[in-house]
mmCIF file of C-alpha atoms in Angstrom:
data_model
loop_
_atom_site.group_PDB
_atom_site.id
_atom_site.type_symbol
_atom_site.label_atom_id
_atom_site.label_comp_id
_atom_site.label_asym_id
_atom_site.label_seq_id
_atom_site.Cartn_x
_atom_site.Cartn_y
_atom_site.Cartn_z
ATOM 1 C CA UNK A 5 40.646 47.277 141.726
ATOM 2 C CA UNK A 6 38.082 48.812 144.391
ATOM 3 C CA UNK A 7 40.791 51.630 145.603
ATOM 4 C CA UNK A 8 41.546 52.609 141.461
ATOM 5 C CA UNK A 9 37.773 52.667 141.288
ATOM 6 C CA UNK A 10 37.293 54.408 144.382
ATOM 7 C CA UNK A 11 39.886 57.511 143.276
ATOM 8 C CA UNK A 12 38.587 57.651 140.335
ATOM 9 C CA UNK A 13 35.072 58.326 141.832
ATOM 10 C CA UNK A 14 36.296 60.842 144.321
ATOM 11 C CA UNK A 15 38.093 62.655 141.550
ATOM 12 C CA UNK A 16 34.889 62.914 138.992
ATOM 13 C CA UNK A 17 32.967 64.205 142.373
ATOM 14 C CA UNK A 18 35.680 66.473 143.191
ATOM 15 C CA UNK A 19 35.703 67.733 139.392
ATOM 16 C CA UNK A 20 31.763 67.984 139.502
ATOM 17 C CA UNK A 21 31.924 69.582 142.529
ATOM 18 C CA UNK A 22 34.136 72.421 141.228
ATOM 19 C CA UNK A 23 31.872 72.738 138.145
ATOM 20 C CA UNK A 24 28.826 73.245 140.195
ATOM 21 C CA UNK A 25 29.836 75.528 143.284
ATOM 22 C CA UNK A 26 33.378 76.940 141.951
ATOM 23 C CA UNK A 27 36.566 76.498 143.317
ATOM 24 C CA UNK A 28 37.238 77.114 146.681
ATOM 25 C CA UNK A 29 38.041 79.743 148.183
ATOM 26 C CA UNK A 30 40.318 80.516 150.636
ATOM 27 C CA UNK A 31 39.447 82.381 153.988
ATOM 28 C CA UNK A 32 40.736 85.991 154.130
ATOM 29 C CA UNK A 33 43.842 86.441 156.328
ATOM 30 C CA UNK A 34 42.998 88.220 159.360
ATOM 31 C CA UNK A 35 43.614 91.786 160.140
ATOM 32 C CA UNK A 36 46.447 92.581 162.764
ATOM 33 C CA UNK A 37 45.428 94.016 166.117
ATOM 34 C CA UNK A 38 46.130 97.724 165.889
ATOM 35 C CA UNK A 39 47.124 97.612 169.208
ATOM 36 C CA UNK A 40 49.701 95.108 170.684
ATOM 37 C CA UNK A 41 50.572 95.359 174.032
ATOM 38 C CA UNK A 42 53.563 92.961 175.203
ATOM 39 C CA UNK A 43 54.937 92.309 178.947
ATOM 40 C CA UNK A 44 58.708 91.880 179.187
ATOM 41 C CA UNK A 45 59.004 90.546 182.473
ATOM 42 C CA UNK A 46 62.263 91.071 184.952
ATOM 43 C CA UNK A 47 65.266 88.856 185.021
ATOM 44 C CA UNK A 48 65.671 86.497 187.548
ATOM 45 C CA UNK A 49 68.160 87.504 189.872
ATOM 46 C CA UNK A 50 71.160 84.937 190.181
ATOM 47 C CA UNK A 51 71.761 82.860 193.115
ATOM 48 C CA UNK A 52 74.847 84.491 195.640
ATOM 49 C CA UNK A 53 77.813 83.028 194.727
ATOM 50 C CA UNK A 54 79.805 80.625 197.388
ATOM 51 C CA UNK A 55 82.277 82.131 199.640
ATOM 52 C CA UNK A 56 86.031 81.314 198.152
ATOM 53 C CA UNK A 57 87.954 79.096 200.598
ATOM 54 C CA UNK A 58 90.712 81.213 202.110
ATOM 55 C CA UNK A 59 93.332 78.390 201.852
ATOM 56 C CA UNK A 60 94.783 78.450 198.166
ATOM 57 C CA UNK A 61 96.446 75.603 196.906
ATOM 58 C CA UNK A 62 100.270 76.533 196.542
ATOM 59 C CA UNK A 63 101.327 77.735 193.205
ATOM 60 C CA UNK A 64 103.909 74.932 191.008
ATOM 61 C CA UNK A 65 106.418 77.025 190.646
ATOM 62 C CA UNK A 66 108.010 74.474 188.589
ATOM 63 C CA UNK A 67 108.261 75.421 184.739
ATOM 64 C CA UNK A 68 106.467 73.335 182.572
ATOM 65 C CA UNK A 69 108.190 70.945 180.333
ATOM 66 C CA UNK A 70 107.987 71.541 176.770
ATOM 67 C CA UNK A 71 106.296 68.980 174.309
ATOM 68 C CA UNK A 72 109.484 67.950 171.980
ATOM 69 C CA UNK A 73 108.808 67.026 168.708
ATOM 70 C CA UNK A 74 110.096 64.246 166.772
ATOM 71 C CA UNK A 75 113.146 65.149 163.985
ATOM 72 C CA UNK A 76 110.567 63.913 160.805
ATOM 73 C CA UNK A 77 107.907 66.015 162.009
ATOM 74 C CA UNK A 78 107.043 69.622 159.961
ATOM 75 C CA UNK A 79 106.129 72.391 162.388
ATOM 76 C CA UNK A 80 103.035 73.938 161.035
ATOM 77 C CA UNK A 81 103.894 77.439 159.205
ATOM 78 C CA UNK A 82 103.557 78.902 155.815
ATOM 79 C CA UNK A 83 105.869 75.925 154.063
ATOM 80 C CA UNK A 84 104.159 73.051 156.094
ATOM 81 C CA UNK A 85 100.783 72.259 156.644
ATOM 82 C CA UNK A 86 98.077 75.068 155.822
ATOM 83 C CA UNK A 87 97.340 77.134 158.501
ATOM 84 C CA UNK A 88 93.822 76.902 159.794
ATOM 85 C CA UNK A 89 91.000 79.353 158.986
ATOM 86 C CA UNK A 90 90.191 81.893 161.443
ATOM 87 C CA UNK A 91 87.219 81.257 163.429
ATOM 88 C CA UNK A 92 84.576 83.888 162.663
ATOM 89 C CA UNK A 93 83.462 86.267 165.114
ATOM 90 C CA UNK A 94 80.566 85.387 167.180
ATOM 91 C CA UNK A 95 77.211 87.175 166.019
ATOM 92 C CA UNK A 96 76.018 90.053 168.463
ATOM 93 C CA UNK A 97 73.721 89.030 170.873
ATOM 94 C CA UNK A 98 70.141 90.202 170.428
ATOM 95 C CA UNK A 99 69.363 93.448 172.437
ATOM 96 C CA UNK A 100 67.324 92.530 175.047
ATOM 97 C CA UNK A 101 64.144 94.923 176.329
ATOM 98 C CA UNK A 102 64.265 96.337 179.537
ATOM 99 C CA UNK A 103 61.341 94.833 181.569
ATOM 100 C CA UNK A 104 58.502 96.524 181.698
ATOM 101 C CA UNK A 105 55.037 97.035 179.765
ATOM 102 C CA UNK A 106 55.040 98.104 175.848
ATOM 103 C CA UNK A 107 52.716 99.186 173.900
ATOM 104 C CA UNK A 108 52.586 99.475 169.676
ATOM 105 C CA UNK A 109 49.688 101.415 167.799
ATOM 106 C CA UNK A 110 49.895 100.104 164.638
ATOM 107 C CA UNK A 111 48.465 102.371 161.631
ATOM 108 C CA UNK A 112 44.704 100.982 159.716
ATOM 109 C CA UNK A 113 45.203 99.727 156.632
ATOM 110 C CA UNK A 114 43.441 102.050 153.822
ATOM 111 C CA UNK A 115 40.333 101.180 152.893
ATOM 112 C CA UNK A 116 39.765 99.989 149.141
ATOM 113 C CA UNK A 117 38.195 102.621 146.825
ATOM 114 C CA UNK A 118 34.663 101.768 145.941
ATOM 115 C CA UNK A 119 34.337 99.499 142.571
ATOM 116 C CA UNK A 120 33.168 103.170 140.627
ATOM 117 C CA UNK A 121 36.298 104.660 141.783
ATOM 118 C CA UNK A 122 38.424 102.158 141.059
ATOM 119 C CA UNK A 123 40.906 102.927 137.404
ATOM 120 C CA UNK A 124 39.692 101.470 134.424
ATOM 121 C CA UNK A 125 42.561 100.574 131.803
ATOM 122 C CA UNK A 126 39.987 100.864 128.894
ATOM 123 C CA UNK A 127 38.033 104.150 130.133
ATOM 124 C CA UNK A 128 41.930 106.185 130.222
ATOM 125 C CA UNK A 129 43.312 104.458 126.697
ATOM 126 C CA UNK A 130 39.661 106.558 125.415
ATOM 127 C CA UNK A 131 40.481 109.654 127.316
ATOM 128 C CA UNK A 132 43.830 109.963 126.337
ATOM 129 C CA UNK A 133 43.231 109.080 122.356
ATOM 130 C CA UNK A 134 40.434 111.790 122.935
ATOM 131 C CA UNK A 135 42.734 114.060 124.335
ATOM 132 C CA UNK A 136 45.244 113.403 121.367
ATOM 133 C CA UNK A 137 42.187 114.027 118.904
ATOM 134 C CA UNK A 138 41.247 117.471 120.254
ATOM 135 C CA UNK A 139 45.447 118.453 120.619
ATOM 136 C CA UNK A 140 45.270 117.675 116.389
ATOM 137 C CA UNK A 141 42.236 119.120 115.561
ATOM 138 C CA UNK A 142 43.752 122.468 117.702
ATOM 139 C CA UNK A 143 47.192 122.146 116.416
ATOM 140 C CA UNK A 144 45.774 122.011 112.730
ATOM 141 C CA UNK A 145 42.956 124.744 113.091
ATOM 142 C CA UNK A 146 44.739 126.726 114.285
ATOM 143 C CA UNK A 147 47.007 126.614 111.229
ATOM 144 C CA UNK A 148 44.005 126.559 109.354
ATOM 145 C CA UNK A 149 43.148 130.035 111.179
ATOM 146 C CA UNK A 150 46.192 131.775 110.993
ATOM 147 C CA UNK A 151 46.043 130.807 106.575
ATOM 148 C CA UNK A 152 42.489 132.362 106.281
ATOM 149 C CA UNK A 153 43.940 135.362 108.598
ATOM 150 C CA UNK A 154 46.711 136.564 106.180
ATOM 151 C CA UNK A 155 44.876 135.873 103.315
ATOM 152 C CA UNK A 156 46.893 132.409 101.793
ATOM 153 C CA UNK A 157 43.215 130.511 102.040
ATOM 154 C CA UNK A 158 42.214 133.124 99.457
ATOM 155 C CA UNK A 159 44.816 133.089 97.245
ATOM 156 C CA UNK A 160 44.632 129.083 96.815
ATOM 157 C CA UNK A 161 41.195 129.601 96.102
ATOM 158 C CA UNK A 162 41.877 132.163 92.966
ATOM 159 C CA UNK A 163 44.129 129.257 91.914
ATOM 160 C CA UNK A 164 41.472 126.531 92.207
ATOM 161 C CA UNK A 165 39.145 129.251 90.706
ATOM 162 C CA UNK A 166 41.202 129.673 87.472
ATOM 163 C CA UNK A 167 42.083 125.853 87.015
ATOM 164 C CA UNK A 168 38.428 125.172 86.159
ATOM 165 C CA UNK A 169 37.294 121.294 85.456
ATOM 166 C CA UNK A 170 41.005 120.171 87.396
ATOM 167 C CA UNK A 171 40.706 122.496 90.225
ATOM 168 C CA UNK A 172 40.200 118.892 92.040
ATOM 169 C CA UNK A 173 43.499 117.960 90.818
ATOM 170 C CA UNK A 174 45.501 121.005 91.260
ATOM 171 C CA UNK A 175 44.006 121.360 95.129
ATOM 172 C CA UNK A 176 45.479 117.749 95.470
ATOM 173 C CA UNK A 177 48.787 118.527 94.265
ATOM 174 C CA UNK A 178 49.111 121.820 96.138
ATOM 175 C CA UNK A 179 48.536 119.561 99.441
ATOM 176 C CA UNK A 180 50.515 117.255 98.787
ATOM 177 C CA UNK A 181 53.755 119.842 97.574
ATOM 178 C CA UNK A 182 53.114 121.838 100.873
ATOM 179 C CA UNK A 183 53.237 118.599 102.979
ATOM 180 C CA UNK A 184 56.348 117.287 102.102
ATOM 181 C CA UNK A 185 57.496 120.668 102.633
ATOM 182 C CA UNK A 186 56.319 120.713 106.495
ATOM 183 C CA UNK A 187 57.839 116.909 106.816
ATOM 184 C CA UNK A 188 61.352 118.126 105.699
ATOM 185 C CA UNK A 189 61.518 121.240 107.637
ATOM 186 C CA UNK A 190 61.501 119.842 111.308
ATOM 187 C CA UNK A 191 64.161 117.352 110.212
ATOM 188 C CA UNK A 192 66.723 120.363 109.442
ATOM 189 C CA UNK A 193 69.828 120.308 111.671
ATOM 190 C CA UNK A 194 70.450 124.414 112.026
ATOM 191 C CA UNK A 195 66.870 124.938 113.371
ATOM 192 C CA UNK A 196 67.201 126.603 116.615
ATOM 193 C CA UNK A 197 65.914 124.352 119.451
ATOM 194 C CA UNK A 198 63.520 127.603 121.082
ATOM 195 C CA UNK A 199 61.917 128.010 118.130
ATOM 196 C CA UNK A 200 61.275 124.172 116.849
ATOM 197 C CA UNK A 201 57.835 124.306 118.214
ATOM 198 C CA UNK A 202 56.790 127.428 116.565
ATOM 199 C CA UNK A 203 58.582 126.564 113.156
ATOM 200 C CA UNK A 204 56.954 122.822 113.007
ATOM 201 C CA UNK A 205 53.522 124.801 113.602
ATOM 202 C CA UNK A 206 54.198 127.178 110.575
ATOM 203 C CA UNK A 207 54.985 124.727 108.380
ATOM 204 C CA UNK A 208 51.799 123.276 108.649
ATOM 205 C CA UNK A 209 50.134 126.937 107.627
ATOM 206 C CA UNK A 210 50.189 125.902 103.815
ATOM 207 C CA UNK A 211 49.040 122.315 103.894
ATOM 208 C CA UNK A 212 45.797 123.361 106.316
ATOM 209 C CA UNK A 213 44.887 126.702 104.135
ATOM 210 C CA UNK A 214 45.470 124.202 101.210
ATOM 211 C CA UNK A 215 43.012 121.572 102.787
ATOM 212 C CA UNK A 216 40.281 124.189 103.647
ATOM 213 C CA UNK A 217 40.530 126.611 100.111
ATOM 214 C CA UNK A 218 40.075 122.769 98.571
ATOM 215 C CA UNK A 219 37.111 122.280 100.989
ATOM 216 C CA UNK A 220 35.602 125.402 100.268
ATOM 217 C CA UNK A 221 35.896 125.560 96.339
ATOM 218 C CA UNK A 222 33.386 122.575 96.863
ATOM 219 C CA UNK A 223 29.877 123.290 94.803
ATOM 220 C CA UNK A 224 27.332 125.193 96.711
ATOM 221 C CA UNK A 225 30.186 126.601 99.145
#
């Protein structure tokens, strides 16, 4: 009963303990010399070998008797037993240094940018929907441009001029006929591919001199 009560006071102190100073943390690895410098040193040299005996035993010149086999046994071959698996082939031996003194320079590691320098996920998501913003507003002004340039801004705004009480109406209707127009056009197959870009841009002349003659038949404008 004293050890159960025992672990379960070291565990509420451990838990307590984590609470109050945070976990722990472990100590940073540390940093490789740059510079190793390792001593290989020489080989001992082998003892002389003994001095052969000049008398050699005679040579048997006796053939050697061959081991007979038994009638019931089956010689091994490809219709008796398997035939054993090849040994593999021994690895390579490890190269060996030459003795002698080496030395390896190993490159720093790069130091970590400072915390302002470091990316911020949320900071380039708001540049680059900026950057989007201010590609439209281009894109589309300049099609507004171009429509006040060759006089279609004027023209829609004789039309708004002569509608009277529903020049709100017709202004709204005009937009909406020219952009359906510049959604269908880049989706035609016989469009030639170098001049997409410049197409797609025309198309939107109409709906942005339709948007500004609307904006500028306003009251007081």
């Amino acid at each position: 009963m004293s050890a159960a009560k025992d672990d379960a006071e070291g565990m509420l102190r451990g838990w307590l303990r984590d609470r109050i100073d945070g976990p722990a943390v472990a100590p940073e690895p540390e940093p490789e010399p740059l510079v190793k410098v390792r001593y290989v040193p020489p080989l001992p040299t082998a003892p002389p070998a003994p001095a052969e005996p000049d008398a050699q035993e005679p040579e048997d010149d006796e053939p050697e008797e061959e081991v007979k086999r038994p009638w019931w046994s089956v010689p091994p071959g490809t219709f008796g037993h398997r035939a054993p698996a090849p040994e593999p082939a021994p690895a390579p031996a490890e190269q060996e240094l030459a003795p002698g003194v080496y030395v390896t320079v190993s490159q720093p590691a790069p130091a970590a940018p400072p915390p302002w320098l470091a990316p911020d996920p949320a900071a380039e998501r708001a540049a680059e929907r900026l950057h989007r913003r201010r590609i439209w507003l281009a894109y589309h002004g300049g099609a507004a441009v171009a429509g006040w340039t060759f006089g279609l801004v004027d023209q829609m705004r004789d039309l708004l001029a002569d509608a009277g009480p529903a020049a709100a109406g017709v202004g709204v209707a005009m937009g909406f006929v020219t952009y359906i127009v510049a959604s269908y056009l880049p989706g035609m197959p016989y469009m030639p591919p170098a001049l997409r870009p410049v197409l797609v841009w025309a198309a939107r002349v109409p709906v942005c001199s339709a948007a500004l003659a609307l904006a500028l038949h306003a009251p007081g404008l």
